[in-house]
Each structure stands twice: as C-alpha cells, then as structure tokens.
PDB file of C-alpha atoms and ligand atoms in Angstrom:
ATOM      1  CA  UNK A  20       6.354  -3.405  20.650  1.00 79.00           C
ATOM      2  CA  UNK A  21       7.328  -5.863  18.508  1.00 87.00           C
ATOM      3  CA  UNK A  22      10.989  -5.610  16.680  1.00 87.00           C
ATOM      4  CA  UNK A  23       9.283  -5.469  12.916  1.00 88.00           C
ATOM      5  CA  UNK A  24       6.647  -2.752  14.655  1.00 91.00           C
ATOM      6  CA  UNK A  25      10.186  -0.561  15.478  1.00 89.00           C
ATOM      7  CA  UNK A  26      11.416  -1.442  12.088  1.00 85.00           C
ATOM      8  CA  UNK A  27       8.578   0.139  10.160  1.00 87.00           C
ATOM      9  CA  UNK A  28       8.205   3.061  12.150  1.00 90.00           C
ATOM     10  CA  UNK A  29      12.294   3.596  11.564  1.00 86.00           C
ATOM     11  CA  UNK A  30      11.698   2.905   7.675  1.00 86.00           C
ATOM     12  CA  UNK A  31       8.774   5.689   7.689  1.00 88.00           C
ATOM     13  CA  UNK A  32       9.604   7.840   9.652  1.00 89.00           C
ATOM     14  CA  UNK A  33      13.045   8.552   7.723  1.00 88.00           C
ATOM     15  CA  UNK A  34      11.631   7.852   4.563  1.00 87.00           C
ATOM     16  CA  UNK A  35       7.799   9.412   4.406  1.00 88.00           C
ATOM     17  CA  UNK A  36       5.662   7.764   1.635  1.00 89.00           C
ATOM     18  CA  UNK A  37       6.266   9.435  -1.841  1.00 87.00           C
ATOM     19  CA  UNK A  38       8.631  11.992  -0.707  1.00 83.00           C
ATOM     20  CA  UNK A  39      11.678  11.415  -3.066  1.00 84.00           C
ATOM     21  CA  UNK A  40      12.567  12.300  -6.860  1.00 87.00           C
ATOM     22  CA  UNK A  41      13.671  14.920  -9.040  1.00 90.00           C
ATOM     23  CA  UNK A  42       9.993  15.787  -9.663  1.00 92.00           C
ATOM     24  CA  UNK A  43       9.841  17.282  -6.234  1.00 92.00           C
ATOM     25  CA  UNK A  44      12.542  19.588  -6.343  1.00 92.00           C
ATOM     26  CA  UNK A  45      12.393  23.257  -5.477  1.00 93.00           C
ATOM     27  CA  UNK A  46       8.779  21.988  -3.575  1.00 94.00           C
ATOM     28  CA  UNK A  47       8.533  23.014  -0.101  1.00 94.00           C
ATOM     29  CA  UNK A  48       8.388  20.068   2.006  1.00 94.00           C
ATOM     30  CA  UNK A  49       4.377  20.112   3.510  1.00 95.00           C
ATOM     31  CA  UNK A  50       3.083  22.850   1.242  1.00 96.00           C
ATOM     32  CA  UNK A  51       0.406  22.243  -1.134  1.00 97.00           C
ATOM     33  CA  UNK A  52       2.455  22.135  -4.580  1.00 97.00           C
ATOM     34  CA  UNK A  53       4.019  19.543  -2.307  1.00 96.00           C
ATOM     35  CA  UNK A  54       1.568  17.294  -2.141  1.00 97.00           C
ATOM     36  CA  UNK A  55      -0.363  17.886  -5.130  1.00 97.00           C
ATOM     37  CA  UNK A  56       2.958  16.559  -7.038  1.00 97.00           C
ATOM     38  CA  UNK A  57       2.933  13.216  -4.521  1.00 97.00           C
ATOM     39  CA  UNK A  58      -0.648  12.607  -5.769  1.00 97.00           C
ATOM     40  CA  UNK A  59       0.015  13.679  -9.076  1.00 97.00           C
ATOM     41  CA  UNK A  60       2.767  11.301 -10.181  1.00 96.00           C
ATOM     42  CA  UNK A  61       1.179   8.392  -7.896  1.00 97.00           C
ATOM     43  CA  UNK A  62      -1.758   8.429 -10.217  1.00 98.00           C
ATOM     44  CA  UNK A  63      -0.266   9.485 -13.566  1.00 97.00           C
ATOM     45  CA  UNK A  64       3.460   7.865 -13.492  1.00 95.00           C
ATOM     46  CA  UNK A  65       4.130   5.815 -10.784  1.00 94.00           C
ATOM     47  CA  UNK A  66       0.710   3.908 -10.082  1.00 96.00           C
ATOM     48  CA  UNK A  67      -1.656   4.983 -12.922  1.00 96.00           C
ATOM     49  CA  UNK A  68      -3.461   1.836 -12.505  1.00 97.00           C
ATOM     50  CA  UNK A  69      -4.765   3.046  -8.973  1.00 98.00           C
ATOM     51  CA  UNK A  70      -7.780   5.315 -10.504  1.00 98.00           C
ATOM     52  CA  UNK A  71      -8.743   2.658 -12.866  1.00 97.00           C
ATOM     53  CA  UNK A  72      -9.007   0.044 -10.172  1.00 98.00           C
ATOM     54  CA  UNK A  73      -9.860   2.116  -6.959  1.00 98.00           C
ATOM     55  CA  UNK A  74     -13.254   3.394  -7.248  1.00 98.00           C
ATOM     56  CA  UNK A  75     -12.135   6.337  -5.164  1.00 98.00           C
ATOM     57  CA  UNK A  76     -15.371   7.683  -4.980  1.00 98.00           C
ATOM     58  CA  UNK A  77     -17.221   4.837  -3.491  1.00 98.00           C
ATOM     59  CA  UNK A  78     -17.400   6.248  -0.364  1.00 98.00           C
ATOM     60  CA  UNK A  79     -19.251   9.427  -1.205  1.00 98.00           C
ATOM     61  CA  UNK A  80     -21.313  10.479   1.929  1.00 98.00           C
ATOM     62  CA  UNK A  81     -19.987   7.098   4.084  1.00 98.00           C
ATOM     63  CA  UNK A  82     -17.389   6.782   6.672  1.00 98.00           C
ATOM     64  CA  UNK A  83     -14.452   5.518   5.636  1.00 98.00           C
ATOM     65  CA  UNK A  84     -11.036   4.720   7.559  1.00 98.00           C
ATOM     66  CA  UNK A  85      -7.476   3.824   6.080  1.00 98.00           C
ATOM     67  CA  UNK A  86      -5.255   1.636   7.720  1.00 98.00           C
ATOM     68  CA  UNK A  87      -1.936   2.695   7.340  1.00 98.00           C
ATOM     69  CA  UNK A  88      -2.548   6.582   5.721  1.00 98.00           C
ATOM     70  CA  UNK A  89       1.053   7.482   4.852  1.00 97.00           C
ATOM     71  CA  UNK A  90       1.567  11.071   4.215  1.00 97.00           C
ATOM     72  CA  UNK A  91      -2.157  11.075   3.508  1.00 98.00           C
ATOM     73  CA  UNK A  92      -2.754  10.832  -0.615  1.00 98.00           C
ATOM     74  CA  UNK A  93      -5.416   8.359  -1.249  1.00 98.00           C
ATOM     75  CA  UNK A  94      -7.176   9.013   2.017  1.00 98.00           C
ATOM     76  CA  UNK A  95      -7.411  12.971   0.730  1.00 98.00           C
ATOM     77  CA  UNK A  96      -8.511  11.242  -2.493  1.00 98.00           C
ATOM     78  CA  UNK A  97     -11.694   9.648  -0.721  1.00 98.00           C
ATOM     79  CA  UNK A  98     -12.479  12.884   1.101  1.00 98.00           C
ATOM     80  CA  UNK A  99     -12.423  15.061  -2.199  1.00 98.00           C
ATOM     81  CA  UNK A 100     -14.496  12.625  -3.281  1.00 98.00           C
ATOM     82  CA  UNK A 101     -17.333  13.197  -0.528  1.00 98.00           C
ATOM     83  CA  UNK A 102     -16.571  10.732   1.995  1.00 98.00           C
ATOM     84  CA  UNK A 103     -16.222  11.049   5.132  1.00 98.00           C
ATOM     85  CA  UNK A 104     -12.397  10.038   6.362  1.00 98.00           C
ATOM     86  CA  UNK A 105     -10.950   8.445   9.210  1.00 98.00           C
ATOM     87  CA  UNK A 106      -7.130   7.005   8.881  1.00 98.00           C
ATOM     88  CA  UNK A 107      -4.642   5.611  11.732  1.00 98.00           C
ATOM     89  CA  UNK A 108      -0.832   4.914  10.642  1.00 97.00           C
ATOM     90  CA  UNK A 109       1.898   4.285  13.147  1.00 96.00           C
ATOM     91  CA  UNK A 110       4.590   6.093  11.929  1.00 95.00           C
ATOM     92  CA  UNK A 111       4.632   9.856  13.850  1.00 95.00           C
ATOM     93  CA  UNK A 112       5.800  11.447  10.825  1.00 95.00           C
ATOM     94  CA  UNK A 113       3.093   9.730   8.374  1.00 97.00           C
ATOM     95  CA  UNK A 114       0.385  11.403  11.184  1.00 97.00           C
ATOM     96  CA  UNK A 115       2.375  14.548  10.888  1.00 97.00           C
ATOM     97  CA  UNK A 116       2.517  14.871   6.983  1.00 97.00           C
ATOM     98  CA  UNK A 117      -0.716  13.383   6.461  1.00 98.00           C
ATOM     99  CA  UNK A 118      -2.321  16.316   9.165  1.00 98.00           C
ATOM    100  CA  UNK A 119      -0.757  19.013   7.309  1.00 98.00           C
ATOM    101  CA  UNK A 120      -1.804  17.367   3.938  1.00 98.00           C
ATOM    102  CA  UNK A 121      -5.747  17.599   5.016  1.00 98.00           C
ATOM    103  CA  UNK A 122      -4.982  21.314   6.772  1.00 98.00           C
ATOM    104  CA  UNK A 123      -3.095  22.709   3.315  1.00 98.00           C
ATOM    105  CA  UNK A 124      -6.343  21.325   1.217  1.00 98.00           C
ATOM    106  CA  UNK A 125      -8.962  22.455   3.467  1.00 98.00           C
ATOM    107  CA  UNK A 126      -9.976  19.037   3.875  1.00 98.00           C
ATOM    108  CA  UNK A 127     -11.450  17.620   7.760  1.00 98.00           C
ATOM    109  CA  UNK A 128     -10.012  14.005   8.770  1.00 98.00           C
ATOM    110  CA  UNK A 129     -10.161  12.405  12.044  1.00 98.00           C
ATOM    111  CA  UNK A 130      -6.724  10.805  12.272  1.00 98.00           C
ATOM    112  CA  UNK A 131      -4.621   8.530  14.699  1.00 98.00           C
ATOM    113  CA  UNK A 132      -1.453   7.610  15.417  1.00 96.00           C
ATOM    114  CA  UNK A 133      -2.604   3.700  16.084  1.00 95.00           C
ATOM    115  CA  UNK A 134      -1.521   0.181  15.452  1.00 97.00           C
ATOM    116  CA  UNK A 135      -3.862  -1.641  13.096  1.00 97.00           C
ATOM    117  CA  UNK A 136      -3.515  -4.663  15.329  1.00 97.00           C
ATOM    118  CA  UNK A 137      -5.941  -2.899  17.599  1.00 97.00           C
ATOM    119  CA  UNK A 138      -7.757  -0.242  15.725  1.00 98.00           C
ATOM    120  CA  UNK A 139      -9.151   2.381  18.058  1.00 97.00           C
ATOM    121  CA  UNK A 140     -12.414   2.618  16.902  1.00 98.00           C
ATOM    122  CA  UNK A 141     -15.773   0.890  17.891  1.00 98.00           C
ATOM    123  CA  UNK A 142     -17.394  -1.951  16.382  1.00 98.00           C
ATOM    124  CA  UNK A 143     -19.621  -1.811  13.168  1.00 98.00           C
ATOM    125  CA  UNK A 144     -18.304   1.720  12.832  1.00 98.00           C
ATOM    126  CA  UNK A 145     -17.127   1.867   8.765  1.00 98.00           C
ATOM    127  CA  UNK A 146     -18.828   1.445   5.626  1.00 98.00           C
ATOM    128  CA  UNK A 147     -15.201   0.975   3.834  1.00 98.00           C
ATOM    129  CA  UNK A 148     -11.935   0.414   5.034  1.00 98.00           C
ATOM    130  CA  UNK A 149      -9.212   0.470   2.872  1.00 98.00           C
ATOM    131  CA  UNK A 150      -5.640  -0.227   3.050  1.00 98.00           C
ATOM    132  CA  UNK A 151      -2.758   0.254   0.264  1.00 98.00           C
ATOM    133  CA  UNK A 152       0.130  -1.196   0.548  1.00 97.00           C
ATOM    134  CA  UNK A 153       0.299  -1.907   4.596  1.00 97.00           C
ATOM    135  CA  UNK A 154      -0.659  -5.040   6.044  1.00 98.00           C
ATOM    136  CA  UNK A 155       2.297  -6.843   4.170  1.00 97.00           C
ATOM    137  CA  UNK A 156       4.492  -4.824   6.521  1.00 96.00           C
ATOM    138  CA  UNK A 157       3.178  -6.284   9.664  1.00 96.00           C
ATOM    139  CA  UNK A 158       3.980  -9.520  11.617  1.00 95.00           C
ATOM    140  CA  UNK A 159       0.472  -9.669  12.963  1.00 96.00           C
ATOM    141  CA  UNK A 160      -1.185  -9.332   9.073  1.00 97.00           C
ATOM    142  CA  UNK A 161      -4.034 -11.768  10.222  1.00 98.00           C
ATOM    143  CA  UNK A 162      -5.452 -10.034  13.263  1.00 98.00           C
ATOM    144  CA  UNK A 163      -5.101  -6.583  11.360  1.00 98.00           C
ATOM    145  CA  UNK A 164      -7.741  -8.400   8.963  1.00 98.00           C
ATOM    146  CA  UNK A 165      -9.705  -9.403  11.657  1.00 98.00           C
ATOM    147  CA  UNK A 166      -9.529  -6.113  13.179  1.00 98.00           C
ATOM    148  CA  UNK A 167     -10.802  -4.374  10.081  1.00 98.00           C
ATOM    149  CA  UNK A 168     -13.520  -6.803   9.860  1.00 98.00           C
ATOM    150  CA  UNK A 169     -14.368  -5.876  13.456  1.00 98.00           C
ATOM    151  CA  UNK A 170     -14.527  -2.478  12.693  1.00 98.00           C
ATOM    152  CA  UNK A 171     -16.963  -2.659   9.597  1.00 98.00           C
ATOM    153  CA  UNK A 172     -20.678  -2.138   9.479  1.00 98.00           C
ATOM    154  CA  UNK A 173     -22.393  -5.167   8.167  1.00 98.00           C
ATOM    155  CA  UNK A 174     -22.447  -5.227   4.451  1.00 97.00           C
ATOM    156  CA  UNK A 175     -19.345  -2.609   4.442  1.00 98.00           C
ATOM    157  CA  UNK A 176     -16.782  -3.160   2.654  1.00 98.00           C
ATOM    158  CA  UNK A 177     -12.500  -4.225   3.135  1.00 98.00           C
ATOM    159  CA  UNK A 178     -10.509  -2.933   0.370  1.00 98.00           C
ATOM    160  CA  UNK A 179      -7.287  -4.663   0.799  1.00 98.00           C
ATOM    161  CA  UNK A 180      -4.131  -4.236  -1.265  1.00 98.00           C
ATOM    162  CA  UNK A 181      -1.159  -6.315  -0.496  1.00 98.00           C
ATOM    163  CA  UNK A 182       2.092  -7.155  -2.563  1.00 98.00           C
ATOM    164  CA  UNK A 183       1.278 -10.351  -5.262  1.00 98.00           C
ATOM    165  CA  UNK A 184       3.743 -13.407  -4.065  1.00 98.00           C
ATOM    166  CA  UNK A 185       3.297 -14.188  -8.183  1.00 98.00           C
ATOM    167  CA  UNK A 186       3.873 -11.197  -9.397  1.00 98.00           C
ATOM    168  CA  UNK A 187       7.028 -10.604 -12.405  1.00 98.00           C
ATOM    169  CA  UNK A 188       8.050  -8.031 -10.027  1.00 98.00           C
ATOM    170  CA  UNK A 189       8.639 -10.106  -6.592  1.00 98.00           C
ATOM    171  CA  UNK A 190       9.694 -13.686  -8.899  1.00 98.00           C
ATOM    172  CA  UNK A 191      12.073 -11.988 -12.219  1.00 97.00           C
ATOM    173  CA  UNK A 192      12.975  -8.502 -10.528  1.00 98.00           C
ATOM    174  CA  UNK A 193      13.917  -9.334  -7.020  1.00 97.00           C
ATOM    175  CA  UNK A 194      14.192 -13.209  -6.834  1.00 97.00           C
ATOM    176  CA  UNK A 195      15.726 -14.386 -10.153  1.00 97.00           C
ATOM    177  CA  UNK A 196      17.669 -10.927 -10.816  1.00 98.00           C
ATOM    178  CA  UNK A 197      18.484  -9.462  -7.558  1.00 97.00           C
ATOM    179  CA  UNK A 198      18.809 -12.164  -5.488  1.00 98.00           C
ATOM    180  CA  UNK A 199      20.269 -14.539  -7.430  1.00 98.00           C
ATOM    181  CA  UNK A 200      22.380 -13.324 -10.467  1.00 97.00           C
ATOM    182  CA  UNK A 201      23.312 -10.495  -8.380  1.00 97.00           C
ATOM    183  CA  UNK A 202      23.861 -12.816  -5.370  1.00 97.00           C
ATOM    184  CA  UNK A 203      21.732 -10.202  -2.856  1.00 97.00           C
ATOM    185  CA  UNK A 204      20.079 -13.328  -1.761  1.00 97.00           C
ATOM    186  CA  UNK A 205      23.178 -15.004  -0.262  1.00 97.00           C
ATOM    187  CA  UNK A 206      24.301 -11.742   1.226  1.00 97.00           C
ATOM    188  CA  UNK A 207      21.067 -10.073   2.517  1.00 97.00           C
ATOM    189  CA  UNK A 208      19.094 -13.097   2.853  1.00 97.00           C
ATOM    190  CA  UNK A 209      15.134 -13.648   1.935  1.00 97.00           C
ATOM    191  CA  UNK A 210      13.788 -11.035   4.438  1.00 96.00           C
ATOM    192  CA  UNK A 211      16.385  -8.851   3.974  1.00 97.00           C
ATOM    193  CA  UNK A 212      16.655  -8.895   0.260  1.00 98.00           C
ATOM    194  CA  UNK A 213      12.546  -8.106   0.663  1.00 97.00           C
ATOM    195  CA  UNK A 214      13.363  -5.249   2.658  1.00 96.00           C
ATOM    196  CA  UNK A 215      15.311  -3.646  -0.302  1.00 97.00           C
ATOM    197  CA  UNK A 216      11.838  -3.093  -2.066  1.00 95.00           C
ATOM    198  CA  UNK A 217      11.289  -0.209   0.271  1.00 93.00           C
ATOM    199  CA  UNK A 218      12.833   3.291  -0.502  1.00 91.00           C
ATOM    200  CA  UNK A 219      16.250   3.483   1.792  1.00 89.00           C
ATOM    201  CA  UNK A 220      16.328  -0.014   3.043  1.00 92.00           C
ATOM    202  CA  UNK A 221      19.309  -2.017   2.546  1.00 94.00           C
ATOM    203  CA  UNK A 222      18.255  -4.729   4.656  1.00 94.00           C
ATOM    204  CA  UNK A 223      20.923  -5.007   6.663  1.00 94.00           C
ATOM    205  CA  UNK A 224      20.600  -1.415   9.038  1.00 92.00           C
ATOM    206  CA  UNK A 225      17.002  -0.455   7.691  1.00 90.00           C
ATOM    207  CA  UNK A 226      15.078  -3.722   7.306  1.00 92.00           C
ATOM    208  CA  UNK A 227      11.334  -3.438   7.413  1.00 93.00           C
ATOM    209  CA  UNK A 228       9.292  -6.618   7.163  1.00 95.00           C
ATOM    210  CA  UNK A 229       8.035  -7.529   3.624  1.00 97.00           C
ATOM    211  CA  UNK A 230       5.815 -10.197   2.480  1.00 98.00           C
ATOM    212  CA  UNK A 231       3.882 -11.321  -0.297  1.00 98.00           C
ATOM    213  CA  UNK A 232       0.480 -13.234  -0.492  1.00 98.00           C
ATOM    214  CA  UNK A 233      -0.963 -15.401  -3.079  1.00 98.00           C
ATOM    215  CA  UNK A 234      -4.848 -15.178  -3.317  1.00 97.00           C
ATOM    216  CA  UNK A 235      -5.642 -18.592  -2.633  1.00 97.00           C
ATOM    217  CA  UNK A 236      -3.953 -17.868   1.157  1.00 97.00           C
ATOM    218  CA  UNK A 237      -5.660 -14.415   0.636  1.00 98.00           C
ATOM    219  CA  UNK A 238      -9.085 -16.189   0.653  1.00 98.00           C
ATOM    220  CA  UNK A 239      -8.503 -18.200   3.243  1.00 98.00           C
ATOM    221  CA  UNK A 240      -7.638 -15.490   5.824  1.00 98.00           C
ATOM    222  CA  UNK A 241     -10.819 -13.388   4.435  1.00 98.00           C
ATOM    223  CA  UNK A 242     -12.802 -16.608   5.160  1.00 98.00           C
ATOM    224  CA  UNK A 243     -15.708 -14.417   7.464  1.00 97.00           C
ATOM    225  CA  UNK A 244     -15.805 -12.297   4.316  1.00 98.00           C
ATOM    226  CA  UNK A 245     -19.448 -13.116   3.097  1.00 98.00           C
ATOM    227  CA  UNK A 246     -17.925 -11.843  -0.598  1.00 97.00           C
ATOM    228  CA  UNK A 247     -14.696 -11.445  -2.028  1.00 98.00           C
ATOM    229  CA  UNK A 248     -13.254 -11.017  -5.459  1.00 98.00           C
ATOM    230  CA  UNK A 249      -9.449 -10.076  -6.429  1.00 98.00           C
ATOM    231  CA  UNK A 250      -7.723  -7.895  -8.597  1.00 98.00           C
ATOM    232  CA  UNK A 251      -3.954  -7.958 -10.014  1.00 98.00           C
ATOM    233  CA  UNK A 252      -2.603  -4.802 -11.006  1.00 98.00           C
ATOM    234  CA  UNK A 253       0.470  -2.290 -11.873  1.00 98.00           C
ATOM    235  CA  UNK A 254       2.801  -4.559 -14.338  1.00 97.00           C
ATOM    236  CA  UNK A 255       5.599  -2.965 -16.481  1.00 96.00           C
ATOM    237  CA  UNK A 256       7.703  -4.302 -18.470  1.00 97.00           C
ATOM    238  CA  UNK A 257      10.198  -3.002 -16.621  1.00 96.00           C
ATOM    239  CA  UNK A 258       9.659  -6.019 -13.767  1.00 97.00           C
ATOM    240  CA  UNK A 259      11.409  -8.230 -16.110  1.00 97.00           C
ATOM    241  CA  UNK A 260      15.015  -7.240 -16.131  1.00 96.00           C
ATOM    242  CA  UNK A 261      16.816  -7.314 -19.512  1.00 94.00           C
ATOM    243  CA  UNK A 262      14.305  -9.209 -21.444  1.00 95.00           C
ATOM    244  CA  UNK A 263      11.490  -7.224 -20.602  1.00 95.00           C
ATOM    245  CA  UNK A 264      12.209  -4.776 -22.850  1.00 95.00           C
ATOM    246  CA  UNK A 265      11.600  -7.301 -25.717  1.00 96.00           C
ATOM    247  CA  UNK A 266       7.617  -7.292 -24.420  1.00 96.00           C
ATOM    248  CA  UNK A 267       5.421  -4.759 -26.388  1.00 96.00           C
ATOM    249  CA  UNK A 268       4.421  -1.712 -24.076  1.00 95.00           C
ATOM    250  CA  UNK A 269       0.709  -2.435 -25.380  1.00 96.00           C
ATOM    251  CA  UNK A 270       1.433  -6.088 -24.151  1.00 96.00           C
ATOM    252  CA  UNK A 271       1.674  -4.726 -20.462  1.00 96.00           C
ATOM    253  CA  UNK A 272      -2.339  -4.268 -20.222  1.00 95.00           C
ATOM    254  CA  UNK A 273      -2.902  -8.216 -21.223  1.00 96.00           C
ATOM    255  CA  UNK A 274      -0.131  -9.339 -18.565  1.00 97.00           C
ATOM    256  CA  UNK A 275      -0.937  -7.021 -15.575  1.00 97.00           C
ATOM    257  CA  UNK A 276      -3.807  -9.039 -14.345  1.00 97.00           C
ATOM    258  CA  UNK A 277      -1.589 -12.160 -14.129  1.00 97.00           C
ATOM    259  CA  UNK A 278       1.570 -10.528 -13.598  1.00 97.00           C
ATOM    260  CA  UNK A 279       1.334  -7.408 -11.267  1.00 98.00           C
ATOM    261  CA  UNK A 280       2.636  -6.530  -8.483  1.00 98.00           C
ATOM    262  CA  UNK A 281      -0.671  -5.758  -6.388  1.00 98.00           C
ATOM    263  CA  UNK A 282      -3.020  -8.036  -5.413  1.00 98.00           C
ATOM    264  CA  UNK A 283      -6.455  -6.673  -4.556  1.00 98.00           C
ATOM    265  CA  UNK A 284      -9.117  -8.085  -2.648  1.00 98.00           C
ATOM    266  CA  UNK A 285     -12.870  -6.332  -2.479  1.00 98.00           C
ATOM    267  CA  UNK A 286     -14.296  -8.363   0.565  1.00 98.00           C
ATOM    268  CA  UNK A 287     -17.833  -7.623   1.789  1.00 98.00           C
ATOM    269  CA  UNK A 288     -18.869  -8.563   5.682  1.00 98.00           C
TER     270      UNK A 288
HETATM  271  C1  SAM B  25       4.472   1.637   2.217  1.00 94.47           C
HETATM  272  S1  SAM B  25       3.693   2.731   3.325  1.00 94.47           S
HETATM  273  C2  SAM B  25       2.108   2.956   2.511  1.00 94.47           C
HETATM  274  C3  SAM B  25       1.414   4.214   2.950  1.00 94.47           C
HETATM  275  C4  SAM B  25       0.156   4.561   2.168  1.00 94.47           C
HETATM  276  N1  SAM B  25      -0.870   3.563   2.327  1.00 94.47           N
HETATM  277  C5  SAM B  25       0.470   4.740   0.722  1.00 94.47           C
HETATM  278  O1  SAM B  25       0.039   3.932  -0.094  1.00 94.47           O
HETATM  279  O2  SAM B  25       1.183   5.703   0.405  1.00 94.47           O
HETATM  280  C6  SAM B  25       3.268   1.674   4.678  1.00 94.47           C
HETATM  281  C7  SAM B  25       2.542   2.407   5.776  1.00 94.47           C
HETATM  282  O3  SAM B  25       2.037   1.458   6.716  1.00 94.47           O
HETATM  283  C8  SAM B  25       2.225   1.978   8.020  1.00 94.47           C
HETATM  284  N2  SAM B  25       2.211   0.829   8.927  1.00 94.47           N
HETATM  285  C9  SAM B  25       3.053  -0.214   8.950  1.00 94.47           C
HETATM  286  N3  SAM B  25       2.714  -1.083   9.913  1.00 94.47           N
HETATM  287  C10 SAM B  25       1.598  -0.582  10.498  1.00 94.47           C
HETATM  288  C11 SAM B  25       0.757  -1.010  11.563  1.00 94.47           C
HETATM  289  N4  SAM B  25       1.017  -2.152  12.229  1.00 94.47           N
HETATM  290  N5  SAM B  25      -0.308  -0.246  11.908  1.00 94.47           N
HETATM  291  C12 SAM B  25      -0.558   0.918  11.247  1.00 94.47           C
HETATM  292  N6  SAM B  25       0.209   1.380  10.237  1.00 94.47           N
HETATM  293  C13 SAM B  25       1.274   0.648   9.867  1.00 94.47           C
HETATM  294  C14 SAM B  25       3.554   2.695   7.915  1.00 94.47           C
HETATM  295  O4  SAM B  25       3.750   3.617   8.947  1.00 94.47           O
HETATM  296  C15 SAM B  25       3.404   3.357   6.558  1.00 94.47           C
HETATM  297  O5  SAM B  25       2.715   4.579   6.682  1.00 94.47           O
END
C-alpha cells in the first residue's frame, strides 16, 4: 500500500473523526450520548454551515454510498433522512465506530473497510455519492473521482467536498501565520506543515497527506461530469489570525463563499 495510504490509516485510527474536546467528557466512548454529541457540535459549533449547504435529505428512498465514512455522522444523517446507505473508509477503527454508530441508533448500513481507489461495488450502482473531507487525503485523488463516477447511476449525483487551496484558512492561518511568522514552514516543510491541520499530527511522526484544490483544477478533473456547480463554505473570522478579529461576525456570511475553507462541487454524470 502506498506510504500516504499507511499514513492515513495511522492518523485515523489513533485519532477517530470528532472524538476530542471537553464537550465529550464523562461520554462513554461508542454509546449513543456519544455520538449524538459528535453530530451535535459538527452541525451546531464546529461546521454549522454543513445543514445549510448539504441537502442531507436528498437521498430519501435512493442508494447512497460515502467515501471515506469516519466514525459514521453524516452517513447516519442520510439514513435518518430515508436513504438508503452504503459507506467504505479505510481506517479499521472508522469501520468499527461507524458500525456501532448505525447499531446504537437502530439504523441498517452496508459498510466496508475499502480503498476508494477501487470501490467495491458494481457499476451504475448509486444515485449519490458523497464524500466530506477525504479525497484531499489521498495520493491517488483523481482515480478516486473516476471511481465514484464509475460507481454512479446515470444522472446520479457526486457530492464532493475537498479543502479550498484559496481559502483564508489554508493562505492567512497556516501559510502566512504558521508557516511563516512562526517559521513551521522552514521546520516542517509544505507537506508537513499541511499535515498539522489534522487533529494529532505534527508532521514530523504523524504526517498524513493534505492538499488543497482550486475549482478551476476541480473542473477539470470532473471533466466527464455532464454538470457541475461549486460551493465555498465554513469561514470564521477566526482564519485570519490577529486581524481577524477586527472583521464583523455578521461580515463572516458575505466572505464565506470567497473565503472558506471547503470547496464543494455538485457534479451530475
Ligand atoms: C478527515 S476524515 C473525514 C471523515 C468523515 N468524512 C467526516 O467528515 O467526519 C478522513 C477519512 O478519510 C478516510 N480515508 C482516507 N483515505 C482514504 C482512502 N484512500 N479510501 C477510503 N477512505 C479513506 C480516513 O480513514 C478517514 O476516515
């Protein structure tokens, strides 16, 4: 497997998706209060854009399957929602947490433990596929895309977030402030001063692969997409370090479609 492959199943398997913070304390680890508090700050404090911009219901009585599941939050989302759920992920202990997170809720999912470079399911088989937050992670990113086209019915549709190269985030946050005036470029380097993004990376021992896109690139690698449009979203004005603070908090709603940290594509095959 390749070396970034190991790295990301190292970086999730010790550090599950959404599974630190004072909020969780006193929570056992896999019971329901558990997750319910994941999925509860996701959507309320962490990533409250993700409701408004996810139409998590748009696969009411369809198939749907998530590349790259985590512990299982949106997918559980879609599924409450009336669709019908299929998710692979790579990391054991995503497919672990993300099992017990569908048994606790009563909820059915059929899920593997599968790379999305070569997603175990048939041709033409999905009406959505979705993916949060994955495909950045990956050294292969283009055949993943391919592969998810592959594996949707004609007319079904690719929801595909990925991290925004122009984003305030990736360009004041970590390039400008991290990397430079802090000098964590010169010591980590680009990839591994990327790495530091994810929870319990330092990029030197734990360094999983991080990249950003741009949507003109995005549109060129979704080429056999008959449709695609784009979204930008989840801006604060915390992403600008020191002067950010000098931004309005009723500002952040103009800026987050130019300046967020997600980019979003909706492609249709
Ligand atoms: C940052 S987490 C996001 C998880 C989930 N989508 C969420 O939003 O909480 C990245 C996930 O991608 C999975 N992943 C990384 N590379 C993968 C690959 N090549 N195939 C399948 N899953 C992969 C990791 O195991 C991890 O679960």
């Amino acid at each position: 497997m390749h070396l970034s492959k190991l790295e990301a199943q190292k970086q999730w398997n010790t550090n599950p998706c959404g599974g630190v913070g004072d909020h969780l304390a006193g929570l056992e680890v896999g019971s329901r209060a558990y997750f319910d508090e994941i999925r509860r700050s996701r959507y309320e404090d962490s990533d409250p854009w993700m409701p408004r911009v996810i139409d998590f219901g748009c696969a009411r009585g369809k198939r749907l399957l998530e590349i790259g599941h985590g512990i299982g939050t949106d997918l559980l989302t879609f599924a409450e929602y009336g669709a019908e759920v299929y998710g692979i992920d790579i990391t054991e202990e995503h497919h672990r947490l993300a099992t017990r997170n569908f048994d606790v809720h009563g909820q059915r999912a059929v899920l593997k433990l599968c790379d999305s470079a070569a997603i175990d399911f048939p041709a033409n088989y999905f009406d959505v596929v979705y993916s949060h937050g994955v495909l950045h992670h990956t050294p292969d990113t283009v055949r993943c895309i391919s592969e998810a086209y592959r594996v949707l019915k004609p007319d079904g549709l690719l929801i595909l977030s990925l991290y925004y190269r122009y984003s305030a985030f990736h360009l004041f946050s970590k390039l400008l402030y991290q990397g430079v005036l802090k000098g964590d470029l010169r010591r980590l380097g680009y990839r591994g001063l990327m790495a530091t993004i994810e929870y319990g990376a330092d990029g030197i021992t734990v360094k999983p692969l991080v990249k950003t896109y741009g949507r003109h690139q995005l549109r060129d690698i979704l080429a056999d997409f008959s449709q695609v449009r784009f979204a930008v979203a989840h801006f604060t004005r915390e992403h600008i370090p020191r002067i950010g603070r000098l931004i309005p908090r009723a500002a952040e709603k103009w800026l987050e479609p130019h300046l967020g940290w997600y980019v979003i594509a909706f492609a249709t095959k």
